[in-house]
Tab-separated table of C-alpha atoms and ligand atoms in Angstrom:
chain	number	residue	atom	x	y	z
U	1	GLN	CA	-37.443	348.734	66.472
U	2	ASN	CA	-37.060	348.928	62.748
U	3	GLN	CA	-33.832	350.434	61.253
U	4	GLY	CA	-35.890	353.147	59.618
U	5	ASP	CA	-37.150	354.491	62.959
U	6	LYS	CA	-33.691	355.026	64.322
U	7	ILE	CA	-31.852	358.308	64.636
U	8	LYS	CA	-29.208	358.188	61.918
U	9	VAL	CA	-25.929	359.793	62.943
U	10	GLY	CA	-23.150	359.966	60.349
U	11	PHE	CA	-19.651	360.585	61.674
U	12	SER	CA	-17.049	361.613	59.116
U	13	GLN	CA	-13.693	360.855	60.757
U	14	ALA	CA	-10.546	362.388	59.248
U	15	MET	CA	-8.474	359.193	59.502
U	16	THR	CA	-7.962	356.355	61.947
U	17	THR	CA	-4.267	355.622	61.714
U	18	ASP	CA	-3.362	357.024	65.135
U	19	ASP	CA	-4.398	356.129	68.678
U	20	TRP	CA	-6.046	359.478	69.352
U	21	ARG	CA	-8.566	358.885	66.537
U	22	LYS	CA	-8.976	355.227	67.538
U	23	GLN	CA	-9.911	356.343	71.051
U	24	MET	CA	-12.289	358.941	69.654
U	25	ASN	CA	-14.044	356.293	67.576
U	26	SER	CA	-14.251	353.845	70.423
U	27	SER	CA	-15.739	356.394	72.819
U	28	ILE	CA	-18.365	357.528	70.301
U	29	LYS	CA	-19.239	353.878	69.591
U	30	ILE	CA	-19.631	353.084	73.285
U	31	GLU	CA	-21.923	356.072	73.729
U	32	ALA	CA	-23.969	354.950	70.705
U	33	SER	CA	-24.203	351.372	71.975
U	34	LEU	CA	-25.854	352.668	75.148
U	35	ARG	CA	-28.615	354.219	73.067
U	36	PRO	CA	-30.558	351.628	71.096
U	37	GLU	CA	-32.418	354.388	69.250
U	38	VAL	CA	-29.185	355.509	67.560
U	39	ASP	CA	-27.831	354.140	64.296
U	40	LEU	CA	-24.221	355.400	64.074
U	41	THR	CA	-22.208	355.141	60.858
U	42	ILE	CA	-18.522	356.090	60.900
U	43	LYS	CA	-16.756	356.839	57.628
U	44	ASP	CA	-12.967	357.074	57.579
U	45	ALA	CA	-11.613	359.630	55.087
U	46	ASN	CA	-8.055	358.224	55.188
U	47	ASN	CA	-6.608	361.730	55.530
U	48	ASN	CA	-7.875	362.560	52.031
U	49	ALA	CA	-10.026	365.710	51.849
U	50	ASN	CA	-11.735	364.654	48.602
U	51	LYS	CA	-12.715	361.341	50.157
U	52	GLN	CA	-14.044	363.214	53.183
U	53	ILE	CA	-16.177	365.453	50.944
U	54	GLU	CA	-17.590	362.337	49.230
U	55	ASP	CA	-18.304	360.714	52.592
U	56	ILE	CA	-20.318	363.734	53.699
U	57	GLU	CA	-22.106	363.951	50.321
U	58	ARG	CA	-23.123	360.335	50.881
U	59	PHE	CA	-24.490	361.152	54.347
U	60	ILE	CA	-26.499	363.994	52.816
U	61	SER	CA	-27.970	361.826	50.052
U	62	ASN	CA	-28.756	359.086	52.570
U	63	LYS	CA	-30.629	361.713	54.585
U	64	VAL	CA	-28.975	361.040	57.916
U	65	ASP	CA	-30.448	363.015	60.813
U	66	VAL	CA	-27.225	364.605	62.074
U	67	ILE	CA	-23.670	364.766	60.733
U	68	ILE	CA	-20.593	364.890	62.955
U	69	VAL	CA	-17.343	365.800	61.209
U	70	SER	CA	-13.703	366.154	62.187
U	71	PRO	CA	-12.454	368.007	59.082
U	72	ILE	CA	-8.966	367.085	57.850
U	73	GLN	CA	-8.423	370.671	56.723
U	74	SER	CA	-10.636	373.726	57.118
U	75	LYS	CA	-10.923	375.181	53.642
U	76	PRO	CA	-11.727	372.148	51.460
U	77	LEU	CA	-14.473	370.934	53.827
U	78	THR	CA	-16.288	374.234	54.252
U	79	ALA	CA	-18.562	374.034	51.184
U	80	VAL	CA	-19.868	370.526	51.817
U	81	VAL	CA	-20.764	371.408	55.408
U	82	GLU	CA	-22.691	374.410	54.089
U	83	LYS	CA	-24.406	372.130	51.605
U	84	SER	CA	-25.558	369.887	54.425
U	85	ILE	CA	-26.900	372.824	56.426
U	86	LYS	CA	-28.798	373.992	53.303
U	87	ALA	CA	-30.236	370.507	52.924
U	88	GLY	CA	-31.584	370.804	56.470
U	89	ILE	CA	-29.129	368.358	58.067
U	90	PRO	CA	-27.425	369.838	61.146
U	91	VAL	CA	-23.630	369.501	61.391
U	92	LEU	CA	-21.600	369.201	64.573
U	93	VAL	CA	-17.951	370.021	63.854
U	94	VAL	CA	-15.484	368.382	66.257
U	95	ASP	CA	-11.743	368.818	66.986
U	96	ARG	CA	-10.784	370.611	63.751
U	97	LYS	CA	-12.782	373.511	62.340
U	98	ILE	CA	-14.092	374.615	58.966
U	99	GLU	CA	-13.947	378.239	57.753
U	100	GLY	CA	-16.654	380.679	58.728
U	101	GLU	CA	-19.707	380.090	60.914
U	102	ASN	CA	-21.961	378.016	58.705
U	103	TYR	CA	-22.307	374.917	60.902
U	104	THR	CA	-24.608	374.040	63.776
U	105	ALA	CA	-22.112	373.725	66.628
U	106	TYR	CA	-18.456	373.053	67.398
U	107	LEU	CA	-17.034	370.747	70.090
U	108	GLY	CA	-13.387	370.545	71.122
U	109	ALA	CA	-10.720	371.896	73.434
U	110	ASP	CA	-9.549	375.481	72.966
U	111	ASN	CA	-6.459	375.088	70.788
U	112	ILE	CA	-5.326	378.709	71.127
U	113	GLU	CA	-5.339	378.166	74.877
U	114	ILE	CA	-3.379	374.911	74.442
U	115	GLY	CA	-0.668	376.898	72.633
U	116	ARG	CA	-0.636	379.502	75.394
U	117	ILE	CA	-0.446	376.846	78.116
U	118	GLY	CA	2.555	375.286	76.354
U	119	ALA	CA	4.292	378.676	76.255
U	120	ARG	CA	3.511	379.514	79.882
U	121	TYR	CA	4.793	376.125	80.954
U	122	ILE	CA	8.130	376.793	79.277
U	123	ILE	CA	8.371	380.326	80.650
U	124	SER	CA	7.701	379.248	84.207
U	125	HIS	CA	10.105	376.273	84.147
U	126	SER	CA	13.020	377.543	82.061
U	127	LYS	CA	16.427	377.870	83.634
U	128	GLY	CA	18.532	378.042	80.499
U	129	SER	CA	18.928	379.668	77.118
U	130	GLY	CA	15.276	380.470	76.477
U	131	LYS	CA	15.754	379.088	72.963
U	132	ILE	CA	12.832	377.118	71.615
U	133	ILE	CA	11.918	375.066	68.557
U	134	GLU	CA	8.254	374.749	67.658
U	135	ILE	CA	6.963	371.822	65.575
U	136	THR	CA	3.534	372.459	64.099
U	137	GLY	CA	0.730	370.168	62.967
U	138	ALA	CA	-0.349	369.940	59.324
U	139	ALA	CA	-0.846	373.163	57.379
U	140	GLY	CA	-4.498	374.025	56.824
U	141	SER	CA	-5.762	372.143	59.890
U	142	SER	CA	-7.171	374.468	62.527
U	143	PRO	CA	-5.500	373.003	65.668
U	144	ALA	CA	-2.085	373.562	64.061
U	145	TYR	CA	-2.942	377.146	63.221
U	146	GLU	CA	-4.479	377.859	66.621
U	147	ARG	CA	-1.817	376.138	68.738
U	148	ALA	CA	0.840	378.142	66.887
U	149	LEU	CA	-1.126	381.350	67.375
U	150	GLY	CA	-1.438	380.947	71.150
U	151	PHE	CA	2.112	379.707	71.574
U	152	ASN	CA	3.722	382.520	69.577
U	153	GLN	CA	1.555	385.148	71.247
U	154	VAL	CA	2.775	384.302	74.747
U	155	ILE	CA	6.408	383.592	73.839
U	156	ASN	CA	6.684	386.850	71.891
U	157	GLU	CA	5.481	388.830	74.913
U	158	ASN	CA	8.558	387.658	76.746
U	159	LYS	CA	11.960	389.083	75.822
U	160	ARG	CA	14.076	386.299	77.301
U	161	PHE	CA	12.490	383.655	75.036
U	162	THR	CA	12.816	383.112	71.300
U	163	ILE	CA	11.397	380.605	68.878
U	164	VAL	CA	14.605	379.953	66.985
U	165	LYS	CA	12.948	377.812	64.303
U	166	THR	CA	9.487	376.560	63.461
U	167	ILE	CA	9.275	373.185	61.737
U	168	GLN	CA	6.218	372.645	59.574
U	169	GLY	CA	5.220	369.131	60.611
U	170	ASP	CA	2.178	367.138	59.467
U	171	TRP	CA	1.102	365.580	62.825
U	172	GLU	CA	3.140	362.435	62.133
U	173	LYS	CA	6.587	361.334	63.302
U	174	GLU	CA	8.392	361.191	59.981
U	175	SER	CA	7.831	364.883	59.196
U	176	VAL	CA	9.991	365.886	62.170
U	177	LYS	CA	13.190	363.913	61.667
U	178	ALA	CA	15.175	365.431	58.788
U	179	PRO	CA	14.389	369.115	59.477
U	180	LEU	CA	14.987	368.799	63.218
U	181	LYS	CA	18.291	367.020	62.754
U	182	ALA	CA	19.556	369.815	60.515
U	183	ILE	CA	18.469	372.500	62.990
U	184	LEU	CA	19.956	370.777	66.042
U	185	GLN	CA	23.277	370.329	64.267
U	186	GLN	CA	23.425	374.131	63.951
U	187	ASN	CA	21.894	374.982	67.358
U	188	SER	CA	23.101	372.784	70.187
U	189	ASP	CA	21.853	375.229	72.855
U	190	ILE	CA	18.129	374.660	72.278
U	191	GLU	CA	16.410	374.390	75.652
U	192	TYR	CA	12.810	373.440	74.758
U	193	ILE	CA	10.943	371.785	71.915
U	194	PHE	CA	7.179	372.322	71.787
U	195	ALA	CA	5.483	369.923	69.379
U	196	HIS	CA	1.793	370.218	68.497
U	197	ASN	CA	1.225	366.580	69.445
U	198	ASP	CA	2.911	363.833	71.432
U	199	ARG	CA	3.730	361.687	68.392
U	200	MET	CA	5.854	364.475	66.952
U	201	ALA	CA	7.319	365.256	70.411
U	202	LEU	CA	8.439	361.620	70.683
U	203	SER	CA	9.920	361.814	67.210
U	204	ALA	CA	11.787	364.982	68.248
U	205	TRP	CA	13.196	363.201	71.305
U	206	GLU	CA	14.298	360.233	69.154
U	207	THR	CA	15.970	362.599	66.700
U	208	ALA	CA	17.759	364.477	69.497
U	209	LYS	CA	18.903	361.135	70.862
U	210	THR	CA	20.700	360.282	67.625
U	211	LEU	CA	22.767	363.431	68.273
U	212	GLY	CA	23.219	362.780	71.997
U	213	LEU	CA	21.132	365.864	72.848
U	214	GLU	CA	18.046	364.255	74.376
U	215	ASN	CA	18.998	365.099	77.964
U	216	LYS	CA	19.889	368.725	77.234
U	217	ILE	CA	16.506	369.529	75.700
U	218	LYS	CA	13.073	369.439	77.292
U	219	PHE	CA	10.155	368.217	75.216
U	220	ILE	CA	6.498	369.191	75.454
U	221	GLY	CA	3.663	367.669	73.487
U	222	VAL	CA	-0.121	367.677	73.236
U	223	ASP	CA	-2.792	364.891	73.509
U	224	ALA	CA	-1.838	363.044	76.733
U	225	LEU	CA	-3.210	359.664	75.727
U	226	ASN	CA	-3.190	356.925	78.327
U	227	SER	CA	-1.819	354.234	76.005
U	228	VAL	CA	1.413	352.590	74.910
U	229	ASN	CA	3.727	355.418	73.790
U	230	GLY	CA	0.973	357.888	74.733
U	231	GLY	CA	1.818	361.198	76.387
U	232	ILE	CA	1.160	360.016	79.942
U	233	GLU	CA	3.575	357.120	79.581
U	234	LEU	CA	6.152	359.389	77.911
U	235	VAL	CA	5.969	361.818	80.830
U	236	LYS	CA	6.329	358.980	83.330
U	237	SER	CA	9.348	357.549	81.520
U	238	GLY	CA	11.017	360.969	81.355
U	239	VAL	CA	10.886	361.342	77.570
U	240	LEU	CA	8.501	364.304	77.761
U	241	ASP	CA	8.673	367.078	80.315
U	242	GLY	CA	4.988	367.747	79.884
U	243	THR	CA	1.960	367.067	77.721
U	244	ILE	CA	-1.249	369.051	77.397
U	245	LEU	CA	-4.461	367.049	77.482
U	246	TYR	CA	-6.479	367.196	74.256
U	247	PRO	CA	-9.643	365.207	74.961
U	248	THR	CA	-11.145	363.385	71.982
U	249	GLY	CA	-14.700	364.191	73.080
U	250	GLY	CA	-16.150	361.145	71.290
U	251	ASN	CA	-18.902	360.481	73.831
U	252	GLU	CA	-19.711	364.174	74.270
U	253	ALA	CA	-20.014	364.495	70.487
U	254	LEU	CA	-22.743	361.880	70.320
U	255	LYS	CA	-24.607	363.391	73.276
U	256	LEU	CA	-24.464	366.816	71.673
U	257	ALA	CA	-25.568	365.438	68.298
U	258	LEU	CA	-28.664	363.973	69.976
U	259	LYS	CA	-29.450	367.265	71.683
U	260	ILE	CA	-29.251	368.919	68.292
U	261	TYR	CA	-31.505	366.222	66.811
U	262	ASN	CA	-34.014	366.810	69.616
U	263	LYS	CA	-33.945	370.542	68.878
U	264	GLU	CA	-32.688	371.377	72.360
U	265	SER	CA	-30.762	374.606	72.494
U	266	VAL	CA	-26.993	374.065	72.367
U	267	SER	CA	-24.109	376.555	72.441
U	268	LYS	CA	-22.389	377.225	69.157
U	269	ASN	CA	-19.006	376.673	70.806
U	270	ASN	CA	-18.653	373.753	73.216
U	271	ILE	CA	-15.265	373.755	74.885
U	272	LEU	CA	-13.689	370.654	76.425
U	273	ASN	CA	-11.333	371.092	79.375
U	274	THR	CA	-7.604	370.726	79.205
U	275	ILE	CA	-4.779	370.419	81.741
U	276	VAL	CA	-0.979	370.175	81.759
U	277	ILE	CA	0.351	366.785	82.758
U	278	ASP	CA	3.891	366.553	84.040
U	279	ASP	CA	5.836	364.740	86.721
U	280	ASN	CA	3.626	366.185	89.460
U	281	ASN	CA	0.318	364.711	88.363
U	282	ALA	CA	1.019	362.023	85.724
U	283	GLU	CA	0.466	359.176	88.179
U	284	ILE	CA	-2.864	360.519	89.479
U	285	ILE	CA	-4.200	361.266	86.028
U	286	GLU	CA	-3.117	357.844	84.797
U	287	ASN	CA	-5.017	356.178	87.645
U	288	GLN	CA	-8.138	358.162	86.839
U	289	MET	CA	-7.910	357.340	83.149
U	290	ASP	CA	-7.328	353.647	83.951
U	291	LYS	CA	-10.545	353.630	85.971
U	292	VAL	CA	-12.517	355.134	83.103
U	293	ASP	CA	-11.003	352.582	80.700
U	294	GLN	CA	-11.958	349.731	83.033
U	295	GLN	CA	-15.521	350.981	83.265
U	296	GLN	CA	-15.681	351.172	79.488
U	297	LEU	CA	-14.519	347.564	79.245
U	298	VAL	CA	-17.224	346.521	81.693
U	299	ILE	CA	-19.843	348.362	79.629
U	300	GLU	CA	-18.585	346.710	76.447
U	301	SER	CA	-18.695	343.214	77.920
U	302	GLN	CA	-22.185	343.842	79.310
U	303	GLN	CA	-23.294	345.021	75.894
U	304	GLY	CA	-21.849	341.826	74.414
U	305	ALA	CA	-23.724	339.699	76.959
U	306	ILE	CA	-26.989	341.515	76.203
U	307	LYS	CA	-26.542	340.826	72.479
U	308	VAL	CA	-26.032	337.111	73.143
U	309	GLN	CA	-29.183	337.014	75.283
U	310	GLU	CA	-31.166	338.878	72.656
U	311	LYS	CA	-30.143	336.277	70.079
U	312	GLU	CA	-31.091	333.404	72.369
U	313	TYR	CA	-34.390	335.045	73.140
U	314	ALA	CA	-35.102	335.529	69.436
U	315	SER	CA	-34.342	331.906	68.607
U	316	GLN	CA	-36.445	330.654	71.525
U	317	ASN	CA	-39.250	332.862	70.314
U	318	ASN	CA	-38.978	331.313	66.873
U	319	LEU	CA	-39.147	327.880	68.421
U	320	VAL	CA	-42.246	328.807	70.423
U	321	ARG	CA	-43.886	330.113	67.245
U	322	LEU	CA	-42.956	326.961	65.387
U	323	LEU	CA	-44.328	324.724	68.168
U	324	SER	CA	-47.605	326.628	68.239
U	325	PHE	CA	-48.339	325.246	64.756
U	326	PHE	CA	-48.710	321.785	66.167
B	401	FRU	C1	-4.840	362.924	65.747
B	401	FRU	C2	-4.240	364.283	65.866
B	401	FRU	C3	-3.832	364.573	67.295
B	401	FRU	C4	-3.954	366.033	67.333
B	401	FRU	C5	-5.228	366.215	66.576
B	401	FRU	C6	-5.447	367.565	66.040
B	401	FRU	O1	-5.126	362.599	64.412
B	401	FRU	O2	-3.148	364.397	65.000
B	401	FRU	O3	-2.568	364.071	67.611
B	401	FRU	O4	-3.968	366.560	68.608
B	401	FRU	O5	-5.195	365.277	65.542
B	401	FRU	O6	-6.590	367.626	65.252
């Protein structure tokens, strides 16, 4: 098969500094490697919206067949997605959203529901003050907005609970430390901290620890990665009380992109499942995730072996051709 015959899929990834995005990339790559007809290109925007716009412009001018994008922020990426749609290139938006409805389809977990699940978890487990701190993801990114929306909605319905302070985080650990320290010094009776991801929840725990408060507060995060310092491990080691699974959907994204390419009908909104992971199920979920990881490793090593054989076959073929001259 010649490169030109392949289905060109361009994936514009927001950044790849964290393990969640690394897992997303590896699962989309595995899915692509199982489909020889697919030519997948991943561009990393380094958390810079202008770079992400340029990356997508490049996909458009290279006439890829489908674009997948995880937009860093909603507003700045909206126009370039519309431009792609106008140019006749379908766009599958994953994880974070753009503004409006001018895209082909969306894939991701329901982030409003994730916020609500976090709130319900606190309400059903609380025995103390009912005082909560919320730490949000980056401003302008849709999961931060939606997780806050769902969380505040459910907490505000309940008189015994109050969100004492909301810290505007940026998804990363550093953004939590100074503001949280100042708040905890004033409010030593905080019972729960809900952070919009596990990295910030871990940072909150570390900050509380510097004040000797880590055992008085319960921490809840989002993502539930099965990795070193991932949510599952943090629940098992007692750092987090709970984490809400936010699947990366890498493999599903590629499958959906191909359906779109093949003009099959797809839903506009494709919702990935979520679940709360705490002491009760962390072990079971970890075992399941380990099995999936092992299978992925097997697939990868088989793919590697096939490549080696293909090379050998090609060089033998060359030899046969060469010998046929004599
Ligand atoms: C990874 C991440 C996750 C979070 C998601 C939201 O870059 O920060 O931790 O759940 O993005 O889009």
